[in-house]
Amino acid sequence: MHPTNRSAMNTDYQQIINQIAQEVAPLTHQGAVADYIPALAAVKPGRFAMAVKLADGREFTTGEALAPFSIQSISKLLTLTLFIQKQGLELGDRVGVEPSGNPFNSLVQLEYEGGKPRNPFINAGALVVTDGVMSHYGDAKSLILQTARKLSSNPALDYDQAVAASEKQTGFRNAALANFMKSYGNILNPVEEVLDTYFHQCSLAMSCTDLARMFFFLANEGVDQRGEVVTSPRETKRINALMMTCGTYDAVGDFAFRVGIPAKSGVGGGIVAVIPRQMSIAVWSPTLNQQGNSVAGSRALDLFTTYTRCSVF
Ligand code: GLU
């Protein structure tokens, strides 16, 4: 018999995530760490962490939940939030809201579509968003860091300068994307400065605990863990919708099929996920599948939504 009512109060989240950590342990060696950014190639496989923050404020963690890692593309969620705070609900003519079906750093579609990226989470779209944040706020690099510190309530957070420098040295594709879009007039600030800001936001070093706290507002209709409004309920809905349709690279259909909640992944092996009005979740395990999603992290979220029977479906 399947119970029809699930009470968050009675669910033993600690037991569930401990069990998940055990079940995914063999997967933490499957796949490969991202090595196209040399500083990330040095991260050891076999690691795992998970943090859950419920709407009522309770937090549950398992594994290395305080270990910082490179958040990489998860930072695109933060810059998109900053962009929407100024830009409002419509992203305008500069970036679309459709899944791309292409690898996150692909150039092909961009030429067909006149320099307008499909969505804000592929690299091209994220570069446009970072450019927009720079235009709206000025010193975007320090704003992004201050906002991350505030939303996660962790004043010690910082950019990992070694990772930022490493990506700068090898970021030829991102440079190509940014220059290409500049030729269409879709990057307004100097390319060098946009890339520098982008490489820094990607280098933010954060733990699963930090991330579950930072993006709690997306599970709480836009109100952060300190009770402050970050985004309106409508803006929150749109950010979550973009995560659902574009947040996990060109594996987004498979991810929705298996996991069934909005999520944003990064090539550092982290994934942030949201169950609207219920909880924010962060997982980390550095080895990735072909599309760039953490193997053990994706499986952990699949098991989590299965065991708790919480998904948007
Ligand atoms: N900094 C990485 C890049 O631009 C981010 C990629 C990712 O995490 O998806 O290639």
PDB file of C-alpha atoms and ligand atoms in Angstrom:
ATOM      1  CA  MET A   1       0.000   0.000   0.000  1.00  0.00           C
ATOM      2  CA  HIS A   2       1.254   3.479  -0.834  1.00  0.00           C
ATOM      3  CA  PRO A   3       0.528   6.161   1.716  1.00  0.00           C
ATOM      4  CA  THR A   4      -0.993   9.193   0.017  1.00  0.00           C
ATOM      5  CA  ASN A   5       0.097  11.664   2.648  1.00  0.00           C
ATOM      6  CA  ARG A   6       3.719  12.424   3.405  1.00  0.00           C
ATOM      7  CA  SER A   7       4.539  14.645   6.291  1.00  0.00           C
ATOM      8  CA  ALA A   8       7.845  16.514   6.190  1.00  0.00           C
ATOM      9  CA  MET A   9       7.750  16.508  10.006  1.00  0.00           C
ATOM     10  CA  ASN A  10       7.753  12.714  10.160  1.00  0.00           C
ATOM     11  CA  THR A  11      10.259  12.040   7.409  1.00  0.00           C
ATOM     12  CA  ASP A  12      13.619  10.979   8.801  1.00  0.00           C
ATOM     13  CA  TYR A  13      15.794  13.032   6.464  1.00  0.00           C
ATOM     14  CA  GLN A  14      18.977  12.253   8.356  1.00  0.00           C
ATOM     15  CA  GLN A  15      18.467   8.538   8.011  1.00  0.00           C
ATOM     16  CA  ILE A  16      17.549   8.916   4.329  1.00  0.00           C
ATOM     17  CA  ILE A  17      20.616  10.945   3.366  1.00  0.00           C
ATOM     18  CA  ASN A  18      22.940   8.700   5.395  1.00  0.00           C
ATOM     19  CA  GLN A  19      21.567   5.722   3.508  1.00  0.00           C
ATOM     20  CA  ILE A  20      21.976   7.545   0.195  1.00  0.00           C
ATOM     21  CA  ALA A  21      25.616   8.331   1.024  1.00  0.00           C
ATOM     22  CA  GLN A  22      26.229   4.613   1.527  1.00  0.00           C
ATOM     23  CA  GLU A  23      24.418   3.621  -1.652  1.00  0.00           C
ATOM     24  CA  VAL A  24      26.239   6.069  -3.911  1.00  0.00           C
ATOM     25  CA  ALA A  25      29.707   5.428  -2.440  1.00  0.00           C
ATOM     26  CA  PRO A  26      30.694   3.049  -5.282  1.00  0.00           C
ATOM     27  CA  LEU A  27      29.686   5.706  -7.834  1.00  0.00           C
ATOM     28  CA  THR A  28      32.055   8.311  -6.423  1.00  0.00           C
ATOM     29  CA  HIS A  29      34.800   6.701  -8.505  1.00  0.00           C
ATOM     30  CA  GLN A  30      32.772   6.495 -11.714  1.00  0.00           C
ATOM     31  CA  GLY A  31      33.240   9.114 -14.411  1.00  0.00           C
ATOM     32  CA  ALA A  32      36.107  11.604 -14.456  1.00  0.00           C
ATOM     33  CA  VAL A  33      36.929  14.912 -12.787  1.00  0.00           C
ATOM     34  CA  ALA A  34      36.858  17.913 -15.123  1.00  0.00           C
ATOM     35  CA  ASP A  35      40.403  18.273 -16.415  1.00  0.00           C
ATOM     36  CA  TYR A  36      40.005  20.973 -19.048  1.00  0.00           C
ATOM     37  CA  ILE A  37      40.558  23.423 -16.191  1.00  0.00           C
ATOM     38  CA  PRO A  38      43.951  22.215 -14.853  1.00  0.00           C
ATOM     39  CA  ALA A  39      43.271  23.261 -11.241  1.00  0.00           C
ATOM     40  CA  LEU A  40      40.141  21.071 -11.181  1.00  0.00           C
ATOM     41  CA  ALA A  41      42.048  18.025 -12.472  1.00  0.00           C
ATOM     42  CA  ALA A  42      43.849  17.890  -9.121  1.00  0.00           C
ATOM     43  CA  VAL A  43      40.642  17.188  -7.145  1.00  0.00           C
ATOM     44  CA  LYS A  44      40.585  13.626  -5.761  1.00  0.00           C
ATOM     45  CA  PRO A  45      37.641  11.363  -6.646  1.00  0.00           C
ATOM     46  CA  GLY A  46      35.830   9.290  -4.008  1.00  0.00           C
ATOM     47  CA  ARG A  47      34.360  12.229  -2.113  1.00  0.00           C
ATOM     48  CA  PHE A  48      30.722  12.919  -1.338  1.00  0.00           C
ATOM     49  CA  ALA A  49      28.590  15.450   0.522  1.00  0.00           C
ATOM     50  CA  MET A  50      24.920  16.328   0.774  1.00  0.00           C
ATOM     51  CA  ALA A  51      23.032  19.085   2.600  1.00  0.00           C
ATOM     52  CA  VAL A  52      19.278  19.638   2.871  1.00  0.00           C
ATOM     53  CA  LYS A  53      17.630  22.770   4.238  1.00  0.00           C
ATOM     54  CA  LEU A  54      13.892  22.518   4.883  1.00  0.00           C
ATOM     55  CA  ALA A  55      11.402  25.365   4.604  1.00  0.00           C
ATOM     56  CA  ASP A  56      10.998  25.261   8.415  1.00  0.00           C
ATOM     57  CA  GLY A  57      14.730  25.989   8.790  1.00  0.00           C
ATOM     58  CA  ARG A  58      15.955  22.526   9.812  1.00  0.00           C
ATOM     59  CA  GLU A  59      19.182  21.378   8.168  1.00  0.00           C
ATOM     60  CA  PHE A  60      20.502  17.866   7.576  1.00  0.00           C
ATOM     61  CA  THR A  61      23.930  16.951   6.241  1.00  0.00           C
ATOM     62  CA  THR A  62      25.973  13.885   5.429  1.00  0.00           C
ATOM     63  CA  GLY A  63      29.541  13.324   4.217  1.00  0.00           C
ATOM     64  CA  GLU A  64      31.950  16.225   3.754  1.00  0.00           C
ATOM     65  CA  ALA A  65      29.238  18.869   3.986  1.00  0.00           C
ATOM     66  CA  LEU A  66      31.627  21.608   5.124  1.00  0.00           C
ATOM     67  CA  ALA A  67      34.312  20.894   2.504  1.00  0.00           C
ATOM     68  CA  PRO A  68      34.634  23.743  -0.009  1.00  0.00           C
ATOM     69  CA  PHE A  69      34.753  22.931  -3.732  1.00  0.00           C
ATOM     70  CA  SER A  70      34.683  24.940  -6.927  1.00  0.00           C
ATOM     71  CA  ILE A  71      31.044  25.812  -7.634  1.00  0.00           C
ATOM     72  CA  GLN A  72      31.707  26.560 -11.340  1.00  0.00           C
ATOM     73  CA  SER A  73      28.418  26.788 -13.264  1.00  0.00           C
ATOM     74  CA  ILE A  74      26.313  26.867 -10.113  1.00  0.00           C
ATOM     75  CA  SER A  75      27.482  30.498  -9.938  1.00  0.00           C
ATOM     76  CA  LYS A  76      25.333  31.170 -13.021  1.00  0.00           C
ATOM     77  CA  LEU A  77      22.318  30.904 -10.737  1.00  0.00           C
ATOM     78  CA  LEU A  78      23.653  33.699  -8.576  1.00  0.00           C
ATOM     79  CA  THR A  79      24.460  36.033 -11.476  1.00  0.00           C
ATOM     80  CA  LEU A  80      21.073  35.292 -13.069  1.00  0.00           C
ATOM     81  CA  THR A  81      19.423  36.285  -9.780  1.00  0.00           C
ATOM     82  CA  LEU A  82      21.396  39.556  -9.685  1.00  0.00           C
ATOM     83  CA  PHE A  83      20.540  40.210 -13.326  1.00  0.00           C
ATOM     84  CA  ILE A  84      16.808  39.570 -12.800  1.00  0.00           C
ATOM     85  CA  GLN A  85      16.800  41.825  -9.726  1.00  0.00           C
ATOM     86  CA  LYS A  86      17.653  44.752 -12.024  1.00  0.00           C
ATOM     87  CA  GLN A  87      16.352  43.586 -15.363  1.00  0.00           C
ATOM     88  CA  GLY A  88      12.973  42.291 -14.165  1.00  0.00           C
ATOM     89  CA  LEU A  89      11.083  39.306 -15.473  1.00  0.00           C
ATOM     90  CA  GLU A  90      11.899  39.531 -19.158  1.00  0.00           C
ATOM     91  CA  LEU A  91      15.449  38.635 -20.062  1.00  0.00           C
ATOM     92  CA  GLY A  92      15.086  40.747 -23.172  1.00  0.00           C
ATOM     93  CA  ASP A  93      16.488  40.215 -26.641  1.00  0.00           C
ATOM     94  CA  ARG A  94      19.921  39.168 -25.461  1.00  0.00           C
ATOM     95  CA  VAL A  95      19.360  35.651 -24.107  1.00  0.00           C
ATOM     96  CA  GLY A  96      16.631  33.038 -24.632  1.00  0.00           C
ATOM     97  CA  VAL A  97      14.841  30.645 -22.279  1.00  0.00           C
ATOM     98  CA  GLU A  98      14.902  27.377 -24.241  1.00  0.00           C
ATOM     99  CA  PRO A  99      17.009  24.274 -23.635  1.00  0.00           C
ATOM    100  CA  SER A 100      19.929  24.135 -26.028  1.00  0.00           C
ATOM    101  CA  GLY A 101      20.341  20.392 -26.606  1.00  0.00           C
ATOM    102  CA  ASN A 102      24.029  21.156 -27.143  1.00  0.00           C
ATOM    103  CA  PRO A 103      27.108  20.934 -24.910  1.00  0.00           C
ATOM    104  CA  PHE A 104      27.431  23.847 -22.479  1.00  0.00           C
ATOM    105  CA  ASN A 105      30.376  25.390 -24.311  1.00  0.00           C
ATOM    106  CA  SER A 106      29.204  24.847 -27.888  1.00  0.00           C
ATOM    107  CA  LEU A 107      29.724  27.544 -30.515  1.00  0.00           C
ATOM    108  CA  VAL A 108      27.644  26.051 -33.326  1.00  0.00           C
ATOM    109  CA  GLN A 109      24.143  27.130 -32.324  1.00  0.00           C
ATOM    110  CA  LEU A 110      25.322  30.625 -31.520  1.00  0.00           C
ATOM    111  CA  GLU A 111      26.179  31.334 -35.139  1.00  0.00           C
ATOM    112  CA  TYR A 112      22.897  29.933 -36.471  1.00  0.00           C
ATOM    113  CA  GLU A 113      21.003  32.054 -34.002  1.00  0.00           C
ATOM    114  CA  GLY A 114      22.699  35.387 -34.594  1.00  0.00           C
ATOM    115  CA  GLY A 115      24.770  35.593 -31.410  1.00  0.00           C
ATOM    116  CA  LYS A 116      21.800  35.174 -29.044  1.00  0.00           C
ATOM    117  CA  PRO A 117      22.415  32.297 -26.602  1.00  0.00           C
ATOM    118  CA  ARG A 118      19.583  29.814 -26.070  1.00  0.00           C
ATOM    119  CA  ASN A 119      19.477  30.245 -22.290  1.00  0.00           C
ATOM    120  CA  PRO A 120      21.332  31.844 -19.350  1.00  0.00           C
ATOM    121  CA  PHE A 121      22.962  28.582 -18.193  1.00  0.00           C
ATOM    122  CA  ILE A 122      25.018  27.575 -21.216  1.00  0.00           C
ATOM    123  CA  ASN A 123      28.344  29.387 -21.137  1.00  0.00           C
ATOM    124  CA  ALA A 124      27.396  31.881 -23.856  1.00  0.00           C
ATOM    125  CA  GLY A 125      24.216  32.850 -22.003  1.00  0.00           C
ATOM    126  CA  ALA A 126      26.037  33.082 -18.699  1.00  0.00           C
ATOM    127  CA  LEU A 127      28.608  35.422 -20.257  1.00  0.00           C
ATOM    128  CA  VAL A 128      25.776  37.696 -21.439  1.00  0.00           C
ATOM    129  CA  VAL A 129      24.256  37.627 -17.942  1.00  0.00           C
ATOM    130  CA  THR A 130      27.619  38.452 -16.325  1.00  0.00           C
ATOM    131  CA  ASP A 131      28.034  41.292 -18.829  1.00  0.00           C
ATOM    132  CA  GLY A 132      24.538  42.494 -17.852  1.00  0.00           C
ATOM    133  CA  VAL A 133      25.392  42.353 -14.143  1.00  0.00           C
ATOM    134  CA  MET A 134      28.531  44.405 -14.849  1.00  0.00           C
ATOM    135  CA  SER A 135      26.505  47.025 -16.727  1.00  0.00           C
ATOM    136  CA  HIS A 136      23.804  47.216 -14.054  1.00  0.00           C
ATOM    137  CA  TYR A 137      26.014  47.252 -10.948  1.00  0.00           C
ATOM    138  CA  GLY A 138      29.557  48.328 -11.843  1.00  0.00           C
ATOM    139  CA  ASP A 139      31.933  46.352  -9.634  1.00  0.00           C
ATOM    140  CA  ALA A 140      30.358  42.958 -10.315  1.00  0.00           C
ATOM    141  CA  LYS A 141      33.255  40.909  -8.982  1.00  0.00           C
ATOM    142  CA  SER A 142      32.948  42.282  -5.481  1.00  0.00           C
ATOM    143  CA  LEU A 143      29.124  42.363  -5.647  1.00  0.00           C
ATOM    144  CA  ILE A 144      28.970  38.651  -6.546  1.00  0.00           C
ATOM    145  CA  LEU A 145      31.268  37.765  -3.649  1.00  0.00           C
ATOM    146  CA  GLN A 146      29.394  39.975  -1.158  1.00  0.00           C
ATOM    147  CA  THR A 147      26.055  38.518  -2.262  1.00  0.00           C
ATOM    148  CA  ALA A 148      27.336  34.952  -1.912  1.00  0.00           C
ATOM    149  CA  ARG A 149      28.628  35.738   1.574  1.00  0.00           C
ATOM    150  CA  LYS A 150      25.341  37.357   2.600  1.00  0.00           C
ATOM    151  CA  LEU A 151      22.997  34.695   1.195  1.00  0.00           C
ATOM    152  CA  SER A 152      24.989  31.813   2.672  1.00  0.00           C
ATOM    153  CA  SER A 153      25.659  33.680   5.958  1.00  0.00           C
ATOM    154  CA  ASN A 154      29.312  32.772   5.530  1.00  0.00           C
ATOM    155  CA  PRO A 155      31.558  35.857   5.613  1.00  0.00           C
ATOM    156  CA  ALA A 156      34.641  33.683   5.048  1.00  0.00           C
ATOM    157  CA  LEU A 157      33.678  32.681   1.487  1.00  0.00           C
ATOM    158  CA  ASP A 158      36.154  33.654  -1.196  1.00  0.00           C
ATOM    159  CA  TYR A 159      37.183  33.253  -4.789  1.00  0.00           C
ATOM    160  CA  ASP A 160      39.811  30.584  -5.378  1.00  0.00           C
ATOM    161  CA  GLN A 161      42.378  32.662  -7.219  1.00  0.00           C
ATOM    162  CA  ALA A 162      44.322  29.588  -8.369  1.00  0.00           C
ATOM    163  CA  VAL A 163      41.207  28.154 -10.053  1.00  0.00           C
ATOM    164  CA  ALA A 164      40.331  31.525 -11.624  1.00  0.00           C
ATOM    165  CA  ALA A 165      43.880  31.900 -12.974  1.00  0.00           C
ATOM    166  CA  SER A 166      43.925  28.326 -14.229  1.00  0.00           C
ATOM    167  CA  GLU A 167      40.696  28.822 -16.130  1.00  0.00           C
ATOM    168  CA  LYS A 168      41.909  32.123 -17.532  1.00  0.00           C
ATOM    169  CA  GLN A 169      44.971  30.400 -18.967  1.00  0.00           C
ATOM    170  CA  THR A 170      42.924  27.714 -20.685  1.00  0.00           C
ATOM    171  CA  GLY A 171      39.583  29.450 -21.281  1.00  0.00           C
ATOM    172  CA  PHE A 172      39.970  29.649 -25.045  1.00  0.00           C
ATOM    173  CA  ARG A 173      36.431  28.514 -25.767  1.00  0.00           C
ATOM    174  CA  ASN A 174      34.888  31.026 -23.407  1.00  0.00           C
ATOM    175  CA  ALA A 175      37.057  33.708 -24.995  1.00  0.00           C
ATOM    176  CA  ALA A 176      35.827  32.581 -28.411  1.00  0.00           C
ATOM    177  CA  LEU A 177      32.180  32.692 -27.285  1.00  0.00           C
ATOM    178  CA  ALA A 178      32.565  36.140 -25.757  1.00  0.00           C
ATOM    179  CA  ASN A 179      34.395  37.582 -28.770  1.00  0.00           C
ATOM    180  CA  PHE A 180      31.868  36.025 -31.118  1.00  0.00           C
ATOM    181  CA  MET A 181      28.958  37.585 -29.238  1.00  0.00           C
ATOM    182  CA  LYS A 182      30.799  40.893 -29.078  1.00  0.00           C
ATOM    183  CA  SER A 183      30.869  40.846 -32.879  1.00  0.00           C
ATOM    184  CA  TYR A 184      27.047  40.706 -32.767  1.00  0.00           C
ATOM    185  CA  GLY A 185      26.902  43.525 -30.223  1.00  0.00           C
ATOM    186  CA  ASN A 186      25.668  41.147 -27.504  1.00  0.00           C
ATOM    187  CA  ILE A 187      28.552  41.785 -25.099  1.00  0.00           C
ATOM    188  CA  LEU A 188      28.678  45.425 -24.029  1.00  0.00           C
ATOM    189  CA  ASN A 189      31.671  45.538 -21.681  1.00  0.00           C
ATOM    190  CA  PRO A 190      35.280  44.789 -22.694  1.00  0.00           C
ATOM    191  CA  VAL A 191      35.622  41.044 -23.382  1.00  0.00           C
ATOM    192  CA  GLU A 192      38.666  40.724 -21.101  1.00  0.00           C
ATOM    193  CA  GLU A 193      36.744  42.161 -18.155  1.00  0.00           C
ATOM    194  CA  VAL A 194      33.678  39.996 -18.749  1.00  0.00           C
ATOM    195  CA  LEU A 195      35.848  36.869 -18.890  1.00  0.00           C
ATOM    196  CA  ASP A 196      37.727  37.903 -15.759  1.00  0.00           C
ATOM    197  CA  THR A 197      34.467  38.345 -13.834  1.00  0.00           C
ATOM    198  CA  TYR A 198      33.080  35.073 -15.197  1.00  0.00           C
ATOM    199  CA  PHE A 199      36.205  33.079 -14.306  1.00  0.00           C
ATOM    200  CA  HIS A 200      36.103  34.512 -10.797  1.00  0.00           C
ATOM    201  CA  GLN A 201      32.425  33.730 -10.202  1.00  0.00           C
ATOM    202  CA  CYS A 202      33.067  30.144 -11.344  1.00  0.00           C
ATOM    203  CA  SER A 203      36.010  29.864  -8.950  1.00  0.00           C
ATOM    204  CA  LEU A 204      33.918  30.570  -5.829  1.00  0.00           C
ATOM    205  CA  ALA A 205      34.799  27.904  -3.267  1.00  0.00           C
ATOM    206  CA  MET A 206      31.753  26.786  -1.290  1.00  0.00           C
ATOM    207  CA  SER A 207      30.512  23.746   0.624  1.00  0.00           C
ATOM    208  CA  CYS A 208      27.212  21.911   0.295  1.00  0.00           C
ATOM    209  CA  THR A 209      26.086  23.547   3.539  1.00  0.00           C
ATOM    210  CA  ASP A 210      26.878  27.007   2.097  1.00  0.00           C
ATOM    211  CA  LEU A 211      25.049  26.218  -1.149  1.00  0.00           C
ATOM    212  CA  ALA A 212      21.886  24.818   0.456  1.00  0.00           C
ATOM    213  CA  ARG A 213      21.725  28.015   2.522  1.00  0.00           C
ATOM    214  CA  MET A 214      22.571  30.379  -0.318  1.00  0.00           C
ATOM    215  CA  PHE A 215      19.865  29.079  -2.642  1.00  0.00           C
ATOM    216  CA  PHE A 216      17.268  28.489   0.063  1.00  0.00           C
ATOM    217  CA  PHE A 217      15.367  31.539  -1.266  1.00  0.00           C
ATOM    218  CA  LEU A 218      14.557  29.593  -4.435  1.00  0.00           C
ATOM    219  CA  ALA A 219      12.733  27.016  -2.292  1.00  0.00           C
ATOM    220  CA  ASN A 220      11.060  29.728  -0.240  1.00  0.00           C
ATOM    221  CA  GLU A 221       9.330  31.912  -2.851  1.00  0.00           C
ATOM    222  CA  GLY A 222      12.241  34.331  -2.960  1.00  0.00           C
ATOM    223  CA  VAL A 223      12.774  34.932   0.783  1.00  0.00           C
ATOM    224  CA  ASP A 224      16.250  34.016   2.025  1.00  0.00           C
ATOM    225  CA  GLN A 225      17.181  32.226   5.243  1.00  0.00           C
ATOM    226  CA  ARG A 226      17.495  35.555   7.076  1.00  0.00           C
ATOM    227  CA  GLY A 227      13.931  36.529   6.088  1.00  0.00           C
ATOM    228  CA  GLU A 228      14.954  39.049   3.424  1.00  0.00           C
ATOM    229  CA  VAL A 229      13.319  39.210   0.002  1.00  0.00           C
ATOM    230  CA  VAL A 230      15.749  38.321  -2.789  1.00  0.00           C
ATOM    231  CA  THR A 231      13.298  37.752  -5.647  1.00  0.00           C
ATOM    232  CA  SER A 232       9.525  38.038  -5.994  1.00  0.00           C
ATOM    233  CA  PRO A 233       7.513  34.775  -6.064  1.00  0.00           C
ATOM    234  CA  ARG A 234       7.063  35.244  -9.814  1.00  0.00           C
ATOM    235  CA  GLU A 235      10.775  35.801 -10.429  1.00  0.00           C
ATOM    236  CA  THR A 236      11.525  32.786  -8.249  1.00  0.00           C
ATOM    237  CA  LYS A 237       9.146  30.666 -10.309  1.00  0.00           C
ATOM    238  CA  ARG A 238      10.935  31.687 -13.480  1.00  0.00           C
ATOM    239  CA  ILE A 239      14.423  30.985 -12.164  1.00  0.00           C
ATOM    240  CA  ASN A 240      13.279  27.537 -11.000  1.00  0.00           C
ATOM    241  CA  ALA A 241      11.651  26.894 -14.381  1.00  0.00           C
ATOM    242  CA  LEU A 242      14.923  27.732 -16.128  1.00  0.00           C
ATOM    243  CA  MET A 243      16.765  25.330 -13.838  1.00  0.00           C
ATOM    244  CA  MET A 244      14.277  22.610 -14.663  1.00  0.00           C
ATOM    245  CA  THR A 245      14.575  23.087 -18.427  1.00  0.00           C
ATOM    246  CA  CYS A 246      18.205  24.208 -18.817  1.00  0.00           C
ATOM    247  CA  GLY A 247      20.077  23.583 -15.532  1.00  0.00           C
ATOM    248  CA  THR A 248      21.853  20.281 -16.150  1.00  0.00           C
ATOM    249  CA  TYR A 249      23.483  20.752 -19.557  1.00  0.00           C
ATOM    250  CA  ASP A 250      22.353  18.632 -22.481  1.00  0.00           C
ATOM    251  CA  ALA A 251      21.273  15.913 -20.045  1.00  0.00           C
ATOM    252  CA  VAL A 252      18.399  18.021 -18.766  1.00  0.00           C
ATOM    253  CA  GLY A 253      15.690  15.656 -20.087  1.00  0.00           C
ATOM    254  CA  ASP A 254      17.340  12.629 -18.558  1.00  0.00           C
ATOM    255  CA  PHE A 255      17.822  14.493 -15.275  1.00  0.00           C
ATOM    256  CA  ALA A 256      14.132  15.509 -15.138  1.00  0.00           C
ATOM    257  CA  PHE A 257      13.167  11.947 -16.042  1.00  0.00           C
ATOM    258  CA  ARG A 258      15.172  10.495 -13.171  1.00  0.00           C
ATOM    259  CA  VAL A 259      15.206  13.206 -10.529  1.00  0.00           C
ATOM    260  CA  GLY A 260      12.219  15.431 -11.267  1.00  0.00           C
ATOM    261  CA  ILE A 261      13.202  18.692  -9.566  1.00  0.00           C
ATOM    262  CA  PRO A 262      14.820  21.950 -10.747  1.00  0.00           C
ATOM    263  CA  ALA A 263      18.607  21.769 -10.427  1.00  0.00           C
ATOM    264  CA  LYS A 264      21.799  23.497 -11.520  1.00  0.00           C
ATOM    265  CA  SER A 265      25.044  21.577 -11.830  1.00  0.00           C
ATOM    266  CA  GLY A 266      28.673  22.622 -12.193  1.00  0.00           C
ATOM    267  CA  VAL A 267      31.791  20.890 -13.495  1.00  0.00           C
ATOM    268  CA  GLY A 268      33.286  21.038  -9.986  1.00  0.00           C
ATOM    269  CA  GLY A 269      30.844  18.190  -9.233  1.00  0.00           C
ATOM    270  CA  GLY A 270      28.284  20.196  -7.264  1.00  0.00           C
ATOM    271  CA  ILE A 271      24.542  20.256  -7.907  1.00  0.00           C
ATOM    272  CA  VAL A 272      22.028  22.587  -6.256  1.00  0.00           C
ATOM    273  CA  ALA A 273      18.398  21.497  -6.377  1.00  0.00           C
ATOM    274  CA  VAL A 274      15.149  22.984  -5.190  1.00  0.00           C
ATOM    275  CA  ILE A 275      11.787  21.536  -4.238  1.00  0.00           C
ATOM    276  CA  PRO A 276       9.604  24.650  -4.320  1.00  0.00           C
ATOM    277  CA  ARG A 277       8.133  25.561  -0.932  1.00  0.00           C
ATOM    278  CA  GLN A 278       9.773  22.526   0.671  1.00  0.00           C
ATOM    279  CA  MET A 279      13.563  22.543   0.639  1.00  0.00           C
ATOM    280  CA  SER A 280      16.880  23.371  -0.980  1.00  0.00           C
ATOM    281  CA  ILE A 281      19.421  20.587  -1.484  1.00  0.00           C
ATOM    282  CA  ALA A 282      23.107  20.586  -2.400  1.00  0.00           C
ATOM    283  CA  VAL A 283      25.196  17.546  -3.343  1.00  0.00           C
ATOM    284  CA  TRP A 284      28.821  17.190  -4.325  1.00  0.00           C
ATOM    285  CA  SER A 285      30.990  14.463  -5.746  1.00  0.00           C
ATOM    286  CA  PRO A 286      33.709  15.489  -8.195  1.00  0.00           C
ATOM    287  CA  THR A 287      33.565  12.802 -10.885  1.00  0.00           C
ATOM    288  CA  LEU A 288      31.342  13.692 -13.836  1.00  0.00           C
ATOM    289  CA  ASN A 289      29.452  11.905 -16.592  1.00  0.00           C
ATOM    290  CA  GLN A 290      29.871  12.768 -20.295  1.00  0.00           C
ATOM    291  CA  GLN A 291      27.552  15.768 -20.073  1.00  0.00           C
ATOM    292  CA  GLY A 292      29.350  17.262 -17.072  1.00  0.00           C
ATOM    293  CA  ASN A 293      26.976  16.275 -14.250  1.00  0.00           C
ATOM    294  CA  SER A 294      28.278  14.610 -11.081  1.00  0.00           C
ATOM    295  CA  VAL A 295      27.663  10.853 -11.346  1.00  0.00           C
ATOM    296  CA  ALA A 296      27.150  10.192  -7.629  1.00  0.00           C
ATOM    297  CA  GLY A 297      25.444  13.562  -7.107  1.00  0.00           C
ATOM    298  CA  SER A 298      22.835  12.894  -9.802  1.00  0.00           C
ATOM    299  CA  ARG A 299      22.158   9.433  -8.411  1.00  0.00           C
ATOM    300  CA  ALA A 300      21.888  10.808  -4.859  1.00  0.00           C
ATOM    301  CA  LEU A 301      19.195  13.252  -5.969  1.00  0.00           C
ATOM    302  CA  ASP A 302      17.389  10.497  -7.858  1.00  0.00           C
ATOM    303  CA  LEU A 303      17.359   8.380  -4.685  1.00  0.00           C
ATOM    304  CA  PHE A 304      16.359  11.367  -2.545  1.00  0.00           C
ATOM    305  CA  THR A 305      13.255  12.203  -4.574  1.00  0.00           C
ATOM    306  CA  THR A 306      12.411   8.488  -4.725  1.00  0.00           C
ATOM    307  CA  TYR A 307      12.763   7.836  -0.988  1.00  0.00           C
ATOM    308  CA  THR A 308      11.089  11.052   0.174  1.00  0.00           C
ATOM    309  CA  ARG A 309       8.536  10.991  -2.663  1.00  0.00           C
ATOM    310  CA  CYS A 310       9.146  14.719  -3.017  1.00  0.00           C
ATOM    311  CA  SER A 311       9.500  15.927  -6.578  1.00  0.00           C
ATOM    312  CA  VAL A 312       7.548  18.393  -8.657  1.00  0.00           C
ATOM    313  CA  PHE A 313       5.894  15.427 -10.378  1.00  0.00           C
TER     314      PHE A 313
HETATM  315  N1  GLU B   1      33.965  27.678 -15.687  1.00  0.00           N
HETATM  316  C1  GLU B   1      33.436  26.581 -16.443  1.00  0.00           C
HETATM  317  C2  GLU B   1      33.494  26.872 -17.927  1.00  0.00           C
HETATM  318  O1  GLU B   1      33.190  27.949 -18.323  1.00  0.00           O
HETATM  319  C3  GLU B   1      32.016  26.349 -15.995  1.00  0.00           C
HETATM  320  C4  GLU B   1      31.437  25.174 -16.676  1.00  0.00           C
HETATM  321  C5  GLU B   1      30.441  24.465 -15.874  1.00  0.00           C
HETATM  322  O2  GLU B   1      30.530  24.299 -14.671  1.00  0.00           O
HETATM  323  O3  GLU B   1      29.493  24.019 -16.520  1.00  0.00           O
HETATM  324  O4  GLU B   1      33.848  26.055 -18.721  1.00  0.00           O
END
